[in-house]
PDB file of C-alpha atoms in Angstrom:
ATOM      1  CA  MET J   1      -9.672 -13.919  -0.069  1.00  0.00           C
ATOM      2  CA  LEU J   2      -6.964 -12.910  -2.507  1.00  0.00           C
ATOM      3  CA  VAL J   3      -7.530 -13.953  -6.120  1.00  0.00           C
ATOM      4  CA  ILE J   4      -4.479 -13.805  -8.360  1.00  0.00           C
ATOM      5  CA  ARG J   5      -3.574 -15.197 -11.769  1.00  0.00           C
ATOM      6  CA  SER J   6      -0.817 -17.790 -11.933  1.00  0.00           C
ATOM      7  CA  GLY J   7       1.436 -15.454 -13.948  1.00  0.00           C
ATOM      8  CA  GLU J   8       1.395 -12.730 -11.286  1.00  0.00           C
ATOM      9  CA  TYR J   9       1.653 -15.287  -8.474  1.00  0.00           C
ATOM     10  CA  GLU J  10       4.723 -16.930  -9.981  1.00  0.00           C
ATOM     11  CA  SER J  11       6.229 -13.534 -10.753  1.00  0.00           C
ATOM     12  CA  LEU J  12       6.120 -12.382  -7.129  1.00  0.00           C
ATOM     13  CA  ARG J  13       7.587 -15.696  -5.949  1.00  0.00           C
ATOM     14  CA  ARG J  14      10.373 -15.490  -8.540  1.00  0.00           C
ATOM     15  CA  HIS J  15      11.095 -11.928  -7.407  1.00  0.00           C
ATOM     16  CA  GLY J  16      11.940 -13.260  -3.939  1.00  0.00           C
ATOM     17  CA  GLU J  17      14.323 -15.796  -5.448  1.00  0.00           C
ATOM     18  CA  GLU J  18      16.011 -13.162  -7.599  1.00  0.00           C
ATOM     19  CA  THR J  19      16.704 -10.819  -4.681  1.00  0.00           C
ATOM     20  CA  TYR J  20      17.735 -13.606  -2.253  1.00  0.00           C
ATOM     21  CA  PRO J  21      19.353 -13.308   0.300  1.00  0.00           C
ATOM     22  CA  PHE J  22      17.642  -9.931   0.462  1.00  0.00           C
ATOM     23  CA  GLU J  23      13.952  -9.148   0.817  1.00  0.00           C
ATOM     24  CA  CYS J  24      11.995  -8.228  -2.290  1.00  0.00           C
ATOM     25  CA  CYS J  25       8.860  -6.088  -2.317  1.00  0.00           C
ATOM     26  CA  GLY J  26       6.124  -4.962  -4.650  1.00  0.00           C
ATOM     27  CA  ALA J  27       2.567  -3.725  -5.021  1.00  0.00           C
ATOM     28  CA  LEU J  28      -0.581  -5.534  -6.161  1.00  0.00           C
ATOM     29  CA  LEU J  29      -3.052  -3.639  -8.331  1.00  0.00           C
ATOM     30  CA  GLY J  30      -6.609  -4.730  -8.886  1.00  0.00           C
ATOM     31  CA  ARG J  31     -10.119  -4.456  -7.518  1.00  0.00           C
ATOM     32  CA  PHE J  32     -11.887  -4.785  -4.182  1.00  0.00           C
ATOM     33  CA  GLN J  33     -15.065  -6.808  -4.608  1.00  0.00           C
ATOM     34  CA  ASP J  34     -17.382  -8.461  -2.050  1.00  0.00           C
ATOM     35  CA  GLY J  35     -14.713  -8.271   0.641  1.00  0.00           C
ATOM     36  CA  ASN J  36     -12.125  -9.941  -1.613  1.00  0.00           C
ATOM     37  CA  ARG J  37      -9.156  -8.608  -3.511  1.00  0.00           C
ATOM     38  CA  PHE J  38      -8.711  -9.476  -7.184  1.00  0.00           C
ATOM     39  CA  VAL J  39      -5.185  -8.872  -8.454  1.00  0.00           C
ATOM     40  CA  GLU J  40      -4.697  -7.723 -12.039  1.00  0.00           C
ATOM     41  CA  ASP J  41      -1.058  -6.745 -11.858  1.00  0.00           C
ATOM     42  CA  ALA J  42       1.948  -7.347  -9.604  1.00  0.00           C
ATOM     43  CA  ILE J  43       4.421  -4.496  -9.791  1.00  0.00           C
ATOM     44  CA  ARG J  44       7.988  -4.991  -8.638  1.00  0.00           C
ATOM     45  CA  CYS J  45       9.448  -2.272  -6.436  1.00  0.00           C
ATOM     46  CA  GLY J  46      12.920  -1.555  -5.149  1.00  0.00           C
ATOM     47  CA  ASN J  47      13.842  -2.210  -1.518  1.00  0.00           C
ATOM     48  CA  THR J  48      15.270   1.030  -0.145  1.00  0.00           C
ATOM     49  CA  ARG J  49      16.547  -0.567   3.098  1.00  0.00           C
ATOM     50  CA  ALA J  50      20.162  -0.703   1.965  1.00  0.00           C
ATOM     51  CA  ASP J  51      21.265  -0.832   5.612  1.00  0.00           C
ATOM     52  CA  ARG J  52      19.717  -4.270   6.310  1.00  0.00           C
ATOM     53  CA  PRO J  53      17.980  -5.627   3.180  1.00  0.00           C
ATOM     54  CA  GLN J  54      18.307  -9.193   4.474  1.00  0.00           C
ATOM     55  CA  ASP J  55      15.516  -8.642   7.026  1.00  0.00           C
ATOM     56  CA  ARG J  56      13.836  -5.315   6.232  1.00  0.00           C
ATOM     57  CA  TYR J  57      12.060  -3.762   3.279  1.00  0.00           C
ATOM     58  CA  ASN J  58      10.734  -0.346   2.470  1.00  0.00           C
ATOM     59  CA  ILE J  59       9.167   0.977  -0.706  1.00  0.00           C
ATOM     60  CA  ASP J  60      10.126   4.521  -1.665  1.00  0.00           C
ATOM     61  CA  PRO J  61       6.916   6.561  -1.223  1.00  0.00           C
ATOM     62  CA  LYS J  62       7.678   8.329  -4.481  1.00  0.00           C
ATOM     63  CA  GLU J  63       7.611   4.972  -6.271  1.00  0.00           C
ATOM     64  CA  LEU J  64       4.352   4.228  -4.471  1.00  0.00           C
ATOM     65  CA  LEU J  65       2.927   7.561  -5.583  1.00  0.00           C
ATOM     66  CA  ALA J  66       3.703   6.689  -9.216  1.00  0.00           C
ATOM     67  CA  ILE J  67       1.996   3.301  -8.778  1.00  0.00           C
ATOM     68  CA  GLN J  68      -1.033   4.959  -7.158  1.00  0.00           C
ATOM     69  CA  ARG J  69      -1.307   7.317 -10.151  1.00  0.00           C
ATOM     70  CA  GLN J  70      -0.966   4.421 -12.554  1.00  0.00           C
ATOM     71  CA  ALA J  71      -3.772   2.604 -10.746  1.00  0.00           C
ATOM     72  CA  ASP J  72      -6.022   5.692 -10.859  1.00  0.00           C
ATOM     73  CA  GLN J  73      -5.412   6.074 -14.594  1.00  0.00           C
ATOM     74  CA  ARG J  74      -6.321   2.429 -15.158  1.00  0.00           C
ATOM     75  CA  GLY J  75      -9.442   2.660 -13.009  1.00  0.00           C
ATOM     76  CA  ILE J  76      -8.111   0.125 -10.502  1.00  0.00           C
ATOM     77  CA  ALA J  77      -6.520   0.415  -7.052  1.00  0.00           C
ATOM     78  CA  ILE J  78      -3.647  -0.746  -4.917  1.00  0.00           C
ATOM     79  CA  VAL J  79      -5.178  -3.806  -3.237  1.00  0.00           C
ATOM     80  CA  GLY J  80      -2.096  -5.189  -1.546  1.00  0.00           C
ATOM     81  CA  PHE J  81       1.635  -5.617  -1.301  1.00  0.00           C
ATOM     82  CA  TYR J  82       4.080  -8.473  -1.260  1.00  0.00           C
ATOM     83  CA  HIS J  83       7.505  -9.129   0.150  1.00  0.00           C
ATOM     84  CA  SER J  84       9.796 -12.077   0.866  1.00  0.00           C
ATOM     85  CA  HIS J  85      11.250 -13.535   4.043  1.00  0.00           C
ATOM     86  CA  PRO J  86      14.680 -14.960   3.210  1.00  0.00           C
ATOM     87  CA  ASP J  87      15.215 -18.085   5.310  1.00  0.00           C
ATOM     88  CA  HIS J  88      12.290 -17.172   7.557  1.00  0.00           C
ATOM     89  CA  PRO J  89       8.696 -18.497   7.592  1.00  0.00           C
ATOM     90  CA  ALA J  90       5.935 -16.981   5.465  1.00  0.00           C
ATOM     91  CA  GLN J  91       4.313 -15.518   8.575  1.00  0.00           C
ATOM     92  CA  TRP J  92       4.002 -11.889   9.511  1.00  0.00           C
ATOM     93  CA  SER J  93       6.441 -10.524  12.055  1.00  0.00           C
ATOM     94  CA  LYS J  94       5.961  -7.832  14.689  1.00  0.00           C
ATOM     95  CA  THR J  95       7.776  -5.475  12.326  1.00  0.00           C
ATOM     96  CA  ASP J  96       5.377  -6.356   9.502  1.00  0.00           C
ATOM     97  CA  LEU J  97       2.372  -5.527  11.680  1.00  0.00           C
ATOM     98  CA  ALA J  98       3.862  -2.342  13.125  1.00  0.00           C
ATOM     99  CA  GLU J  99       4.673  -1.072   9.626  1.00  0.00           C
ATOM    100  CA  ALA J 100       1.392  -2.118   7.978  1.00  0.00           C
ATOM    101  CA  HIS J 101      -0.935   0.837   7.429  1.00  0.00           C
ATOM    102  CA  TRP J 102      -3.062  -0.004   4.384  1.00  0.00           C
ATOM    103  CA  LEU J 103      -6.264  -1.242   6.026  1.00  0.00           C
ATOM    104  CA  SER J 104      -8.296  -3.802   4.035  1.00  0.00           C
ATOM    105  CA  CYS J 105      -5.298  -4.546   1.812  1.00  0.00           C
ATOM    106  CA  SER J 106      -3.514  -7.885   1.419  1.00  0.00           C
ATOM    107  CA  TYR J 107       0.036  -8.441   2.595  1.00  0.00           C
ATOM    108  CA  VAL J 108       1.542 -11.426   0.765  1.00  0.00           C
ATOM    109  CA  ILE J 109       4.664 -13.050   2.190  1.00  0.00           C
ATOM    110  CA  THR J 110       6.834 -15.669   0.476  1.00  0.00           C
ATOM    111  CA  ALA J 111       9.380 -17.675   2.427  1.00  0.00           C
ATOM    112  CA  VAL J 112      12.537 -18.116   0.379  1.00  0.00           C
ATOM    113  CA  GLU J 113      14.626 -21.022   1.638  1.00  0.00           C
ATOM    114  CA  LYS J 114      18.239 -21.173   0.450  1.00  0.00           C
ATOM    115  CA  GLY J 115      17.251 -19.237  -2.642  1.00  0.00           C
ATOM    116  CA  SER J 116      14.106 -21.184  -3.565  1.00  0.00           C
ATOM    117  CA  ALA J 117      10.573 -19.880  -3.025  1.00  0.00           C
ATOM    118  CA  ALA J 118       8.795 -22.123  -0.503  1.00  0.00           C
ATOM    119  CA  SER J 119       5.389 -21.311   0.976  1.00  0.00           C
ATOM    120  CA  THR J 120       3.450 -18.161   0.169  1.00  0.00           C
ATOM    121  CA  ASN J 121       0.803 -16.839   2.538  1.00  0.00           C
ATOM    122  CA  SER J 122      -1.463 -13.823   2.487  1.00  0.00           C
ATOM    123  CA  PHE J 123      -2.803 -11.726   5.348  1.00  0.00           C
ATOM    124  CA  VAL J 124      -5.410  -9.018   5.219  1.00  0.00           C
ATOM    125  CA  LEU J 125      -4.910  -5.937   7.392  1.00  0.00           C
ATOM    126  CA  SER J 126      -8.210  -5.795   9.241  1.00  0.00           C
ATOM    127  CA  GLY J 127      -9.483  -3.314  11.788  1.00  0.00           C
ATOM    128  CA  ASN J 128     -10.461   0.312  11.722  1.00  0.00           C
ATOM    129  CA  ASN J 129      -7.388   2.143  12.916  1.00  0.00           C
ATOM    130  CA  GLU J 130      -3.784   1.894  14.071  1.00  0.00           C
ATOM    131  CA  GLU J 131      -4.858   0.829  17.542  1.00  0.00           C
ATOM    132  CA  ASP J 132      -6.949  -2.221  16.616  1.00  0.00           C
ATOM    133  CA  LYS J 133      -5.382  -3.333  13.324  1.00  0.00           C
ATOM    134  CA  MET J 134      -4.552  -7.021  12.834  1.00  0.00           C
ATOM    135  CA  LEU J 135      -2.992  -9.147  10.095  1.00  0.00           C
ATOM    136  CA  GLU J 136      -5.393 -12.038   9.553  1.00  0.00           C
ATOM    137  CA  PRO J 137      -4.675 -15.076   7.358  1.00  0.00           C
ATOM    138  CA  GLU J 138      -6.660 -15.220   4.140  1.00  0.00           C
ATOM    139  CA  GLU J 139      -7.046 -17.807   1.412  1.00  0.00           C
ATOM    140  CA  ILE J 140      -5.114 -17.328  -1.831  1.00  0.00           C
ATOM    141  CA  THR J 141      -6.900 -18.496  -4.970  1.00  0.00           C
ATOM    142  CA  VAL J 142      -4.498 -18.848  -7.875  1.00  0.00           C
ATOM    143  CA  LEU J 143      -6.244 -18.807 -11.245  1.00  0.00           C
ATOM    144  CA  SER J 144      -4.770 -20.978 -13.964  1.00  0.00           C
ATOM    145  CA  MET J 145      -4.364 -19.588 -17.481  1.00  0.00           C
ATOM    146  CA  GLU J 146      -7.539 -21.453 -18.522  1.00  0.00           C
ATOM    147  CA  GLU J 147      -9.566 -20.020 -15.642  1.00  0.00           C
ATOM    148  CA  THR J 148      -8.280 -16.536 -16.417  1.00  0.00           C
ATOM    149  CA  GLU J 149      -9.308 -16.846 -20.060  1.00  0.00           C
ATOM    150  CA  ALA J 150     -12.718 -18.191 -19.023  1.00  0.00           C
ATOM    151  CA  ASN J 151     -13.240 -15.191 -16.715  1.00  0.00           C
ATOM    152  CA  VAL J 152     -12.248 -12.749 -19.479  1.00  0.00           C
ATOM    153  CA  ALA J 153     -14.657 -14.442 -21.886  1.00  0.00           C
ATOM    154  CA  LYS J 154     -17.440 -14.243 -19.263  1.00  0.00           C
ATOM    155  CA  ASP J 155     -16.841 -10.457 -18.830  1.00  0.00           C
TER     156      ASP J 155
ATOM    157  CA  MET Z  14      -8.348  28.515  -3.581  1.00  0.00           C
ATOM    158  CA  SER Z  15      -9.530  25.128  -4.769  1.00  0.00           C
ATOM    159  CA  LEU Z  16      -7.382  22.058  -5.273  1.00  0.00           C
ATOM    160  CA  LYS Z  17      -7.646  18.277  -5.069  1.00  0.00           C
ATOM    161  CA  ILE Z  18      -6.418  15.680  -2.622  1.00  0.00           C
ATOM    162  CA  ASN Z  19      -5.790  12.161  -3.880  1.00  0.00           C
ATOM    163  CA  ILE Z  20      -7.043   9.624  -1.342  1.00  0.00           C
ATOM    164  CA  PRO Z  21      -5.375   6.177  -1.215  1.00  0.00           C
ATOM    165  CA  ALA Z  22      -7.649   3.137  -1.498  1.00  0.00           C
ATOM    166  CA  PRO Z  23      -7.740   2.206   2.224  1.00  0.00           C
ATOM    167  CA  LEU Z  24      -8.962   5.669   3.217  1.00  0.00           C
ATOM    168  CA  ARG Z  25     -11.694   5.910   0.576  1.00  0.00           C
ATOM    169  CA  ARG Z  26     -14.147   4.256   2.953  1.00  0.00           C
ATOM    170  CA  TYR Z  27     -14.036   7.579   4.845  1.00  0.00           C
ATOM    171  CA  THR Z  28     -14.664   9.700   1.729  1.00  0.00           C
ATOM    172  CA  GLU Z  29     -17.718   7.837   0.415  1.00  0.00           C
ATOM    173  CA  GLY Z  30     -15.482   6.069  -2.052  1.00  0.00           C
ATOM    174  CA  GLN Z  31     -14.074   9.207  -3.625  1.00  0.00           C
ATOM    175  CA  GLY Z  32     -10.500   8.919  -4.903  1.00  0.00           C
ATOM    176  CA  PHE Z  33     -10.166  12.694  -5.188  1.00  0.00           C
ATOM    177  CA  VAL Z  34     -11.649  15.285  -2.857  1.00  0.00           C
ATOM    178  CA  GLU Z  35     -11.932  18.954  -3.768  1.00  0.00           C
ATOM    179  CA  VAL Z  36     -10.666  21.127  -0.914  1.00  0.00           C
ATOM    180  CA  SER Z  37      -9.899  24.765  -0.197  1.00  0.00           C
ATOM    181  CA  GLY Z  38      -6.833  26.302   1.429  1.00  0.00           C
ATOM    182  CA  ASP Z  39      -3.683  28.276   0.814  1.00  0.00           C
ATOM    183  CA  SER Z  40      -1.248  25.804   2.370  1.00  0.00           C
ATOM    184  CA  VAL Z  41      -0.876  22.035   2.590  1.00  0.00           C
ATOM    185  CA  GLY Z  42      -1.938  22.185   6.238  1.00  0.00           C
ATOM    186  CA  SER Z  43      -5.102  24.178   5.569  1.00  0.00           C
ATOM    187  CA  ALA Z  44      -5.982  21.957   2.596  1.00  0.00           C
ATOM    188  CA  LEU Z  45      -5.714  18.868   4.817  1.00  0.00           C
ATOM    189  CA  ALA Z  46      -7.814  20.646   7.452  1.00  0.00           C
ATOM    190  CA  SER Z  47     -10.443  21.274   4.780  1.00  0.00           C
ATOM    191  CA  LEU Z  48     -10.377  17.572   3.905  1.00  0.00           C
ATOM    192  CA  VAL Z  49     -10.910  16.550   7.543  1.00  0.00           C
ATOM    193  CA  GLU Z  50     -13.673  19.117   7.938  1.00  0.00           C
ATOM    194  CA  GLN Z  51     -15.543  17.491   5.050  1.00  0.00           C
ATOM    195  CA  HIS Z  52     -14.784  13.963   6.224  1.00  0.00           C
ATOM    196  CA  PRO Z  53     -14.263  14.085  10.019  1.00  0.00           C
ATOM    197  CA  SER Z  54     -13.688  10.338  10.389  1.00  0.00           C
ATOM    198  CA  LEU Z  55     -10.410  10.766   8.504  1.00  0.00           C
ATOM    199  CA  LYS Z  56      -8.929  12.738  11.393  1.00  0.00           C
ATOM    200  CA  GLY Z  57      -7.927   9.735  13.485  1.00  0.00           C
ATOM    201  CA  GLN Z  58      -6.433   8.035  10.425  1.00  0.00           C
ATOM    202  CA  LEU Z  59      -4.191  10.965   9.551  1.00  0.00           C
ATOM    203  CA  TYR Z  60      -3.380  12.604  12.887  1.00  0.00           C
ATOM    204  CA  ASN Z  61      -2.237  11.290  16.274  1.00  0.00           C
ATOM    205  CA  ASP Z  62      -3.739  12.305  19.625  1.00  0.00           C
ATOM    206  CA  GLU Z  63      -1.444  15.330  19.761  1.00  0.00           C
ATOM    207  CA  GLY Z  64      -2.827  16.553  16.468  1.00  0.00           C
ATOM    208  CA  ARG Z  65       0.356  15.848  14.522  1.00  0.00           C
ATOM    209  CA  LEU Z  66       0.341  14.023  11.204  1.00  0.00           C
ATOM    210  CA  ARG Z  67       1.082  10.352  11.848  1.00  0.00           C
ATOM    211  CA  ALA Z  68       4.678   9.431  10.990  1.00  0.00           C
ATOM    212  CA  PHE Z  69       3.690   6.888   8.338  1.00  0.00           C
ATOM    213  CA  VAL Z  70       1.562   9.370   6.386  1.00  0.00           C
ATOM    214  CA  ASN Z  71       3.566  10.767   3.484  1.00  0.00           C
ATOM    215  CA  VAL Z  72       2.137  13.873   1.861  1.00  0.00           C
ATOM    216  CA  TYR Z  73       3.097  14.947  -1.630  1.00  0.00           C
ATOM    217  CA  LEU Z  74       2.388  18.249  -3.315  1.00  0.00           C
ATOM    218  CA  ASN Z  75       2.337  17.264  -6.982  1.00  0.00           C
ATOM    219  CA  ASP Z  76       5.674  15.371  -7.211  1.00  0.00           C
ATOM    220  CA  GLU Z  77       7.363  16.687  -4.070  1.00  0.00           C
ATOM    221  CA  ASP Z  78       7.363  15.303  -0.540  1.00  0.00           C
ATOM    222  CA  VAL Z  79       6.263  18.248   1.598  1.00  0.00           C
ATOM    223  CA  ARG Z  80       8.820  17.268   4.254  1.00  0.00           C
ATOM    224  CA  PHE Z  81      11.423  18.589   1.813  1.00  0.00           C
ATOM    225  CA  LEU Z  82       9.427  21.754   1.141  1.00  0.00           C
ATOM    226  CA  SER Z  83       7.930  23.781   3.991  1.00  0.00           C
ATOM    227  CA  LYS Z  84       5.955  20.875   5.472  1.00  0.00           C
ATOM    228  CA  MET Z  85       2.424  21.912   6.457  1.00  0.00           C
ATOM    229  CA  GLU Z  86       3.242  25.560   5.717  1.00  0.00           C
ATOM    230  CA  THR Z  87       3.956  24.790   2.045  1.00  0.00           C
ATOM    231  CA  ALA Z  88       1.929  27.171  -0.131  1.00  0.00           C
ATOM    232  CA  VAL Z  89      -0.493  25.687  -2.638  1.00  0.00           C
ATOM    233  CA  LYS Z  90      -2.162  27.079  -5.727  1.00  0.00           C
ATOM    234  CA  SER Z  91      -5.243  26.209  -7.749  1.00  0.00           C
ATOM    235  CA  ASP Z  92      -4.986  22.977  -9.706  1.00  0.00           C
ATOM    236  CA  ASP Z  93      -2.274  21.586  -7.435  1.00  0.00           C
ATOM    237  CA  VAL Z  94      -2.792  17.983  -6.379  1.00  0.00           C
ATOM    238  CA  ILE Z  95      -1.940  16.774  -2.895  1.00  0.00           C
ATOM    239  CA  SER Z  96      -1.451  13.017  -2.540  1.00  0.00           C
ATOM    240  CA  ILE Z  97      -1.628  11.032   0.683  1.00  0.00           C
ATOM    241  CA  VAL Z  98       0.652   7.990   0.539  1.00  0.00           C
ATOM    242  CA  PRO Z  99       0.825   5.748   3.625  1.00  0.00           C
ATOM    243  CA  SER Z 100       4.228   4.108   3.924  1.00  0.00           C
ATOM    244  CA  ILE Z 101       4.982   0.469   3.103  1.00  0.00           C
ATOM    245  CA  ALA Z 102       7.660  -1.321   5.066  1.00  0.00           C
ATOM    246  CA  GLY Z 103       8.298  -4.363   7.207  1.00  0.00           C
ATOM    247  CA  GLY Z 104      10.713  -7.191   7.651  1.00  0.00           C
ATOM    248  CA  CYS Z 105      10.985 -10.813   8.553  1.00  0.00           C
ATOM    249  CA  CYS Z 106      12.012 -10.419  12.206  1.00  0.00           C
TER     250      CYS Z 106
END
């Protein structure tokens, strides 16, 4: 399961609308706990696929390195990534699976239809290696502002 | 010579949860070999059957992609940090 606050969830969906008709992409920082991923921050990244941004995305590894360092400094981790599918369903494609290499991380996909964010789905990259990896659907739990505040108070 | 390798979250299950592993070596290649020697189950994650680094595995020496330096032959010194950064890409069709 992916647990994300409403602010971060809406932010990643808006990102897809802002870059439409091109794909957006970003990283999710947070914690792995009990087989789930808890998102604390959604970080927007640039799409380096200038040759076909309408149906491909790539995050500059140098940008990813900076995000990885930021996560280490904050005592959290990269727990997933997100991107948009302009005028395509929020389902993973063969390209998404072939290019997914962060095992146990979430891959969140938002369908953006005619410029408006439609459905958002998340898939966890399961398996142990490149040969048996799979993108499996997972539940997204979006925490409201009240729930987020209640969790902070509990901690 | 002793230096550190930064392990990305998905590979930490092979390093007993460690985000940084202390290794020895005088080049990027020998430092990575030291890492795999300490944590053998990482080998299949980083290298293909021919023993070459998998194409999606980016390796940085401090702030530089070693592909733009001398690749695996790139010399390292104490206190350098090597980072392993698997690529992120995809697309809707």
